[in-house]
Coordinates of C-alpha atoms in Angstrom, one line a residue:
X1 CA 169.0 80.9 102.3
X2 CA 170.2 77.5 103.6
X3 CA 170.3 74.4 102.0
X4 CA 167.9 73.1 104.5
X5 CA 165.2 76.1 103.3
X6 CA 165.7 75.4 100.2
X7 CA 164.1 71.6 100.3
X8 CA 160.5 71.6 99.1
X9 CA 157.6 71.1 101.0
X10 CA 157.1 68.0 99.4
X11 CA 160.5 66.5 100.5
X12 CA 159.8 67.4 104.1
X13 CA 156.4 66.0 104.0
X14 CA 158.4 62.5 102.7
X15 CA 160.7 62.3 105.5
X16 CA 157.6 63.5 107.9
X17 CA 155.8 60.1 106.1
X18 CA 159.3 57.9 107.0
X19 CA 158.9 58.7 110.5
X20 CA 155.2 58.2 111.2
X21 CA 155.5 54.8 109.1
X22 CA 158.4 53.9 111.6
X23 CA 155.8 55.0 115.0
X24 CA 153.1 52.9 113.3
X25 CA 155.6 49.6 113.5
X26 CA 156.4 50.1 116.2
X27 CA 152.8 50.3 117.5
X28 CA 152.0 47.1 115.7
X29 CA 155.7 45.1 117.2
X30 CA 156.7 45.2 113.7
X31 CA 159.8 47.7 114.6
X32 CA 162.3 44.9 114.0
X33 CA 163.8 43.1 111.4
X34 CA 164.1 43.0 107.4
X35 CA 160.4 44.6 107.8
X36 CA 161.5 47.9 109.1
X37 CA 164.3 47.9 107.2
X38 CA 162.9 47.6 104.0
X39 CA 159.7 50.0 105.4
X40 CA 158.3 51.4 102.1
X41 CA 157.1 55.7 102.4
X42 CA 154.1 56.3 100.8
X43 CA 154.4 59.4 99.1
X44 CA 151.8 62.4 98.7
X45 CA 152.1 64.6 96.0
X46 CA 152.3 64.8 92.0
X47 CA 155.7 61.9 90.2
X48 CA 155.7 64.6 87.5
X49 CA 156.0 68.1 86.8
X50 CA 152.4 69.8 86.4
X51 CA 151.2 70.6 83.0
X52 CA 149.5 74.1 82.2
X53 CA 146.1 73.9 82.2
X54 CA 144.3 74.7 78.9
X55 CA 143.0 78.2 78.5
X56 CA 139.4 79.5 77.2
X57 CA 138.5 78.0 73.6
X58 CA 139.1 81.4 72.0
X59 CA 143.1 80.9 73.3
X60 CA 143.6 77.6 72.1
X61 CA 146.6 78.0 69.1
X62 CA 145.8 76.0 65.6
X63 CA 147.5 73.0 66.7
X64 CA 144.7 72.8 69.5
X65 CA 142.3 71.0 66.9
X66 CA 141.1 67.2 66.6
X67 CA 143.2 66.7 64.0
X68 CA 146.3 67.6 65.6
X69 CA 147.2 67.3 69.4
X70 CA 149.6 69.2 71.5
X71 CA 152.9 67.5 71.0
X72 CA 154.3 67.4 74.7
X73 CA 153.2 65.3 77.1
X74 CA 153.8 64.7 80.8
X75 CA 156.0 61.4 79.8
X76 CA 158.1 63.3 77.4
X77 CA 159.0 67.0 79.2
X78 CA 158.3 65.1 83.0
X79 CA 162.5 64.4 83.1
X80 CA 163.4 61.3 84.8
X81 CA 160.2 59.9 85.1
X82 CA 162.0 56.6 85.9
X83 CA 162.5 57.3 89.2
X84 CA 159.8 59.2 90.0
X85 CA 157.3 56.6 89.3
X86 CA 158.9 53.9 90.7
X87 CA 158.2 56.6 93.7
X88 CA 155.2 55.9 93.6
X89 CA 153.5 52.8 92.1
X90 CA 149.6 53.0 90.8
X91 CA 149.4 56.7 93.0
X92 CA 147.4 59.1 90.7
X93 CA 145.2 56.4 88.8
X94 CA 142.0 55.1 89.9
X95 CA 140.7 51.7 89.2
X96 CA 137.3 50.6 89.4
X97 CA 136.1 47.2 91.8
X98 CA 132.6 45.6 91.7
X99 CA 130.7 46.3 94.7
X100 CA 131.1 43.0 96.1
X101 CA 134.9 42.8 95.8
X102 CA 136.4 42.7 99.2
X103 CA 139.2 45.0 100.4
X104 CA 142.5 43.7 100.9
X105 CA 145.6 44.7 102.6
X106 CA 148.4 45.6 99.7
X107 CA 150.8 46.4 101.5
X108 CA 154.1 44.9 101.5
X109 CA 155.2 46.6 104.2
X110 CA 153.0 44.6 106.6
X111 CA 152.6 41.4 105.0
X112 CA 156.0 40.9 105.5
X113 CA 157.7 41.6 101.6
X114 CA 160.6 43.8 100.4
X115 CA 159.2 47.0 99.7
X116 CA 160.5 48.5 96.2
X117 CA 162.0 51.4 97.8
X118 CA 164.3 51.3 100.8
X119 CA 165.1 54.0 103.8
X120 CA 168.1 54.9 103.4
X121 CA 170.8 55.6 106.2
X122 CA 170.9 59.2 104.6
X123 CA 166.9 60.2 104.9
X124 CA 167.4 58.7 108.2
X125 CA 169.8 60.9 109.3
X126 CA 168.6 63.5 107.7
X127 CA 164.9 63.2 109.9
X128 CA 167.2 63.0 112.7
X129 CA 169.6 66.0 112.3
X130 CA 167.3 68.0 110.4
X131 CA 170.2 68.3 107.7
X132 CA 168.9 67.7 104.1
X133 CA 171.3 69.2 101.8
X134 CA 172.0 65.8 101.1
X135 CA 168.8 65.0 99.5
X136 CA 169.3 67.7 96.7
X137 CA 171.3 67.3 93.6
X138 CA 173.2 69.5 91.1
X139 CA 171.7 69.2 87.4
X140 CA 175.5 67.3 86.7
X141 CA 174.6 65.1 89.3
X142 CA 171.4 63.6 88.3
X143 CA 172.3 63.4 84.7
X144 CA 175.6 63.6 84.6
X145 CA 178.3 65.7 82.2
X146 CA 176.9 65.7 78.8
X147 CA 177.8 67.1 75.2
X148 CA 173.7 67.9 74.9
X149 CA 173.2 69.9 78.1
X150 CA 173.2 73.9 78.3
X151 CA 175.0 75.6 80.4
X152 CA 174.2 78.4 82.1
X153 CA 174.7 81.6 84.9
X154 CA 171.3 81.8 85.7
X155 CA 171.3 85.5 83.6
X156 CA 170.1 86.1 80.1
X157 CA 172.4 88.7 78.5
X158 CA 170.7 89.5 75.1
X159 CA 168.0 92.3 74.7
X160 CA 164.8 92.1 72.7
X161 CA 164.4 90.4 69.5
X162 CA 165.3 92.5 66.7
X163 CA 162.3 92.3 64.4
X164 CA 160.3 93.2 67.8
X165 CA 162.3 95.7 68.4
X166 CA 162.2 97.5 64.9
X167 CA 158.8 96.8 64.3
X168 CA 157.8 98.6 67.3
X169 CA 160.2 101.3 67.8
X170 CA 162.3 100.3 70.6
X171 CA 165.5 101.7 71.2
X172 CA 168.7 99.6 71.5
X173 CA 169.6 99.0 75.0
X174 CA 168.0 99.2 78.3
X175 CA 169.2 103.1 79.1
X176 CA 168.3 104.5 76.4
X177 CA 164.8 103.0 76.3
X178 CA 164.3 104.2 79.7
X179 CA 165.5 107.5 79.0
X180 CA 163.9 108.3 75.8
X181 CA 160.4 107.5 77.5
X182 CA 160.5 110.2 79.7
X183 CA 163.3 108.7 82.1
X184 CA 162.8 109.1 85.9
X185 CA 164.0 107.1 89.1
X186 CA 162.6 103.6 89.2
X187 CA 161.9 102.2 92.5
X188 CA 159.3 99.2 93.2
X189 CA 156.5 102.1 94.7
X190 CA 157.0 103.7 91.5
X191 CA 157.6 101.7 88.7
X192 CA 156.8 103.8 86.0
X193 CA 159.2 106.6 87.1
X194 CA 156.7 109.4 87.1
X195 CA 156.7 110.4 90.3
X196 CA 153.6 109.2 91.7
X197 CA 152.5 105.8 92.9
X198 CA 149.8 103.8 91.0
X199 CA 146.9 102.7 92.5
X200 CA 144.8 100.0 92.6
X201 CA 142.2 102.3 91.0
X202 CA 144.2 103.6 88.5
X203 CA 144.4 99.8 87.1
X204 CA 140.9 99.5 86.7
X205 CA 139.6 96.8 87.8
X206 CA 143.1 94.3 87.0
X207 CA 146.1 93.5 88.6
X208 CA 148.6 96.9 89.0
X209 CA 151.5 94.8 88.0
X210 CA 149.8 93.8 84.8
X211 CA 148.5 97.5 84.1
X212 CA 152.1 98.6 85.1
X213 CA 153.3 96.3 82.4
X214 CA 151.6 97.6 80.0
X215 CA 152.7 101.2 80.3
X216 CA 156.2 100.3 79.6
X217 CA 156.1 98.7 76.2
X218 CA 158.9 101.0 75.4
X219 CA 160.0 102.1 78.3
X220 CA 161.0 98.8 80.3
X221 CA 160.0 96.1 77.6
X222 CA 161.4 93.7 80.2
X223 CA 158.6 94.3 82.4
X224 CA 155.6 94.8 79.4
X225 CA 156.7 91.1 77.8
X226 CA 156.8 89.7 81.5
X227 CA 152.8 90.2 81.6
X228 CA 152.1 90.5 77.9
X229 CA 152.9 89.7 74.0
X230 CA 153.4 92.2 71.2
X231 CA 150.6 94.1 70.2
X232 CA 148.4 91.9 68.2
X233 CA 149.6 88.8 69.1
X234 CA 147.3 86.1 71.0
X235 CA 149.0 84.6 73.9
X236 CA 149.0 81.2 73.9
X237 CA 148.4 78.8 77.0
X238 CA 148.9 74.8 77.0
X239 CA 151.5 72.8 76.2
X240 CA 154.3 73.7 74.6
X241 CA 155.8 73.0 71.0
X242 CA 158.5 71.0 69.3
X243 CA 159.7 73.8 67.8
X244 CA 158.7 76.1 70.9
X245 CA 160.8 73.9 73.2
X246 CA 163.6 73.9 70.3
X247 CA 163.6 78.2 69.8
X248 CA 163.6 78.3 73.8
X249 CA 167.2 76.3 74.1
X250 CA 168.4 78.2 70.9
X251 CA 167.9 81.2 72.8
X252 CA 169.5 79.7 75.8
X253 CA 172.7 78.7 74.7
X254 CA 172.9 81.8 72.5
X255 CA 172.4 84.4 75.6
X256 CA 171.9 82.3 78.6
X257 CA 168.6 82.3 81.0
X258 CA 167.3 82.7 84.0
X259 CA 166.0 86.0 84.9
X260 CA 165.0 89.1 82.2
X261 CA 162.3 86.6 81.7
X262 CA 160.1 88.6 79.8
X263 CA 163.2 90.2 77.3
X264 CA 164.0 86.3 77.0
X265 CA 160.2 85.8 75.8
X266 CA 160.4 87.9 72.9
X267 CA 162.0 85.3 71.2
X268 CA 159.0 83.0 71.2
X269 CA 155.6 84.8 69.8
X270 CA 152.3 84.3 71.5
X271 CA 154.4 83.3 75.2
X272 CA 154.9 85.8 77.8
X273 CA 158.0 86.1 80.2
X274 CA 156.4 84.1 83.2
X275 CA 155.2 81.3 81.1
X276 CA 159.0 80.8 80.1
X277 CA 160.1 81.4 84.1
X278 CA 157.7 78.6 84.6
X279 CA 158.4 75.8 81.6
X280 CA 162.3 76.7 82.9
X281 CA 161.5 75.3 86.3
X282 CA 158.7 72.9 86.0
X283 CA 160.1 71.5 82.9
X284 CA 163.8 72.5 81.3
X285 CA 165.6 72.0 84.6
X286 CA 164.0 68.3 85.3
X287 CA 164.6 67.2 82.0
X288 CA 168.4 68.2 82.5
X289 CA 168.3 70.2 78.6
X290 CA 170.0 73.1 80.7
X291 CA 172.0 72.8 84.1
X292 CA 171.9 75.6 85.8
X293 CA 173.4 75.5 89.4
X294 CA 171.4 78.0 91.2
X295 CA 168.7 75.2 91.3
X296 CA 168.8 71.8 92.8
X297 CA 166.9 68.6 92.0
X298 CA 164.9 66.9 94.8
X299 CA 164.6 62.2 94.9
X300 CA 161.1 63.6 92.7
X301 CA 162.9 65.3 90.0
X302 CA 161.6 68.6 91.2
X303 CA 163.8 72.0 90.5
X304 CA 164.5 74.0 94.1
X305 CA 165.8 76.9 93.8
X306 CA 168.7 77.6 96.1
X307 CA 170.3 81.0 94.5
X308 CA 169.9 84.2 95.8
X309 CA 166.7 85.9 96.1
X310 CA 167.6 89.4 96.0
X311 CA 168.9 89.6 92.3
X312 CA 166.2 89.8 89.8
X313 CA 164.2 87.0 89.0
X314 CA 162.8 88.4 85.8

């Protein structure tokens, strides 16, 4: 995948934004001077990476209650947030006007005044060649070399946590788990190495990857803790922890991340392996508490992945 695949959807729509700006001066004679040169984008789209949405009152954790409220916010696990919201001004919060208040023109653009965000020469040329590998950044390039940051491959290289492990029976390594459950040849159309392909009515009535998942608790624990916790233990949803954020960079620098996502997740009770694939890209990666040069960070502070595809992304 190119470099120029690899740019979010978001990005694209910017520079789609800088050009019709540029045809609407134009329309109005306003294509010349310090006006179009200092023509502001108006951006669509979210300064900061999305927050999980709470789930159903019986999956709230304890430190869901009025007396104690989840201790992440957007502002403190957002990354630069700096930039982003100078991206983007008041966009996102609504203010109310008395029905007689008359509508005015705010923009700077058009009333003559130096926007807060210029065009650069590179987004231009980046419209016009269709090149916009220059518009992503390495984690070291945002935030530079520091003492703090972890980093990593892109590959976790431990197994499961031991007192999972032990507690429910799992054998050492991934061969002989596999082996000791019955063995057989894995392929995507048969997952569970039995020899015959699982249907959508086998699963009855959820998804087949989650059923799938939950037939290989000892067999393929990477793919059960993808899609589920241990046995008995409620699965959190929200934001995340202090000390959740803190065991997840332990982990890190310990084994490394980045796929075996739900192995990696074994470490942190009540989260499954795609919750911590998502907090990795919506949240570690922005923040710049692990570089990890498979991804690349968009002007919004966005993580694009730009590795390969074909090796396992869990």
């Amino acid at each position: 995948m190119t470099k120029t695949e690899a740019l979010s959807e978001y990005e694209r729509e910017r520079l789609e934004n800088i050009r019709q700006n540029q045809e609407m001066l134009r329309s109005l004679n306003l294509a010349s001077g310090p006006m179009m040169q200092t023509a502001k984008v108006v951006h669509k789209g979210r300064t900061k990476p999305r927050t999980t949405r709470r789930g159903k009152e019986n999956s709230k954790r304890p430190s869901d209650s009025e007396d104690e409220k989840p201790r992440h916010s957007d502002d403190d696990e957002g990354g630069d947030d700096d930039d982003n919201d100078s991206d983007y001004g008041a966009m996102g919060k609504t203010k109310r006007r008395s029905k007689t208040a008359v509508a005015t023109r705010r923009s700077k653009r058009l009333r003559g005044e130096n926007a807060s965000e210029e065009v650069t020469e590179i987004e231009k040329a980046a419209v016009e060649t269709g090149d916009f590998s220059d518009l992503l950044q390495t984690g070291e390039e945002k935030f530079g070399t520091t003492a703090d940051a972890i980093k990593v491959t892109g590959h976790y290289s431990g197994w499961v946590e031991p007192g999972v492990m032990d507690r429910l029976g799992i054998r050492s390594n991934a061969t002989e788990a596999w082996e000791s459950e019955g063995g057989g040849k894995f392929s995507f159309k048969d997952p569970l190495g039995t020899g015959k392909k699982v249907s959508k009515k086998m699963a009855g009535g959820q998804s087949v990857a989650k059923y799938v998942a939950s037939k290989l608790l000892r067999k393929n624990p990477n793919s059960y803790f993808y899609r589920h916790t241990e046995p008995g233990v409620e699965q959190w949803t929200g934001d995340w922890t202090d000390e959740e954020r803190q065991v997840f960079l332990d982990v890190a620098r310990q084994f490394g991340c980045g796929d075996k996502w739900g192995l990696f997740s074994t470490y942190i009770p009540h989260r499954v392996g795609y919750q911590c694939s998502n907090y990795y890209r919506q949240y570690v990666i922005p923040a710049g508490w692990i570089i990890d040069d498979n991804y690349r960070l968009d002007s919004a502070g966005n993580a694009v992945y730009v590795g390969n595809h074909r090796r396992s992304a869990r």
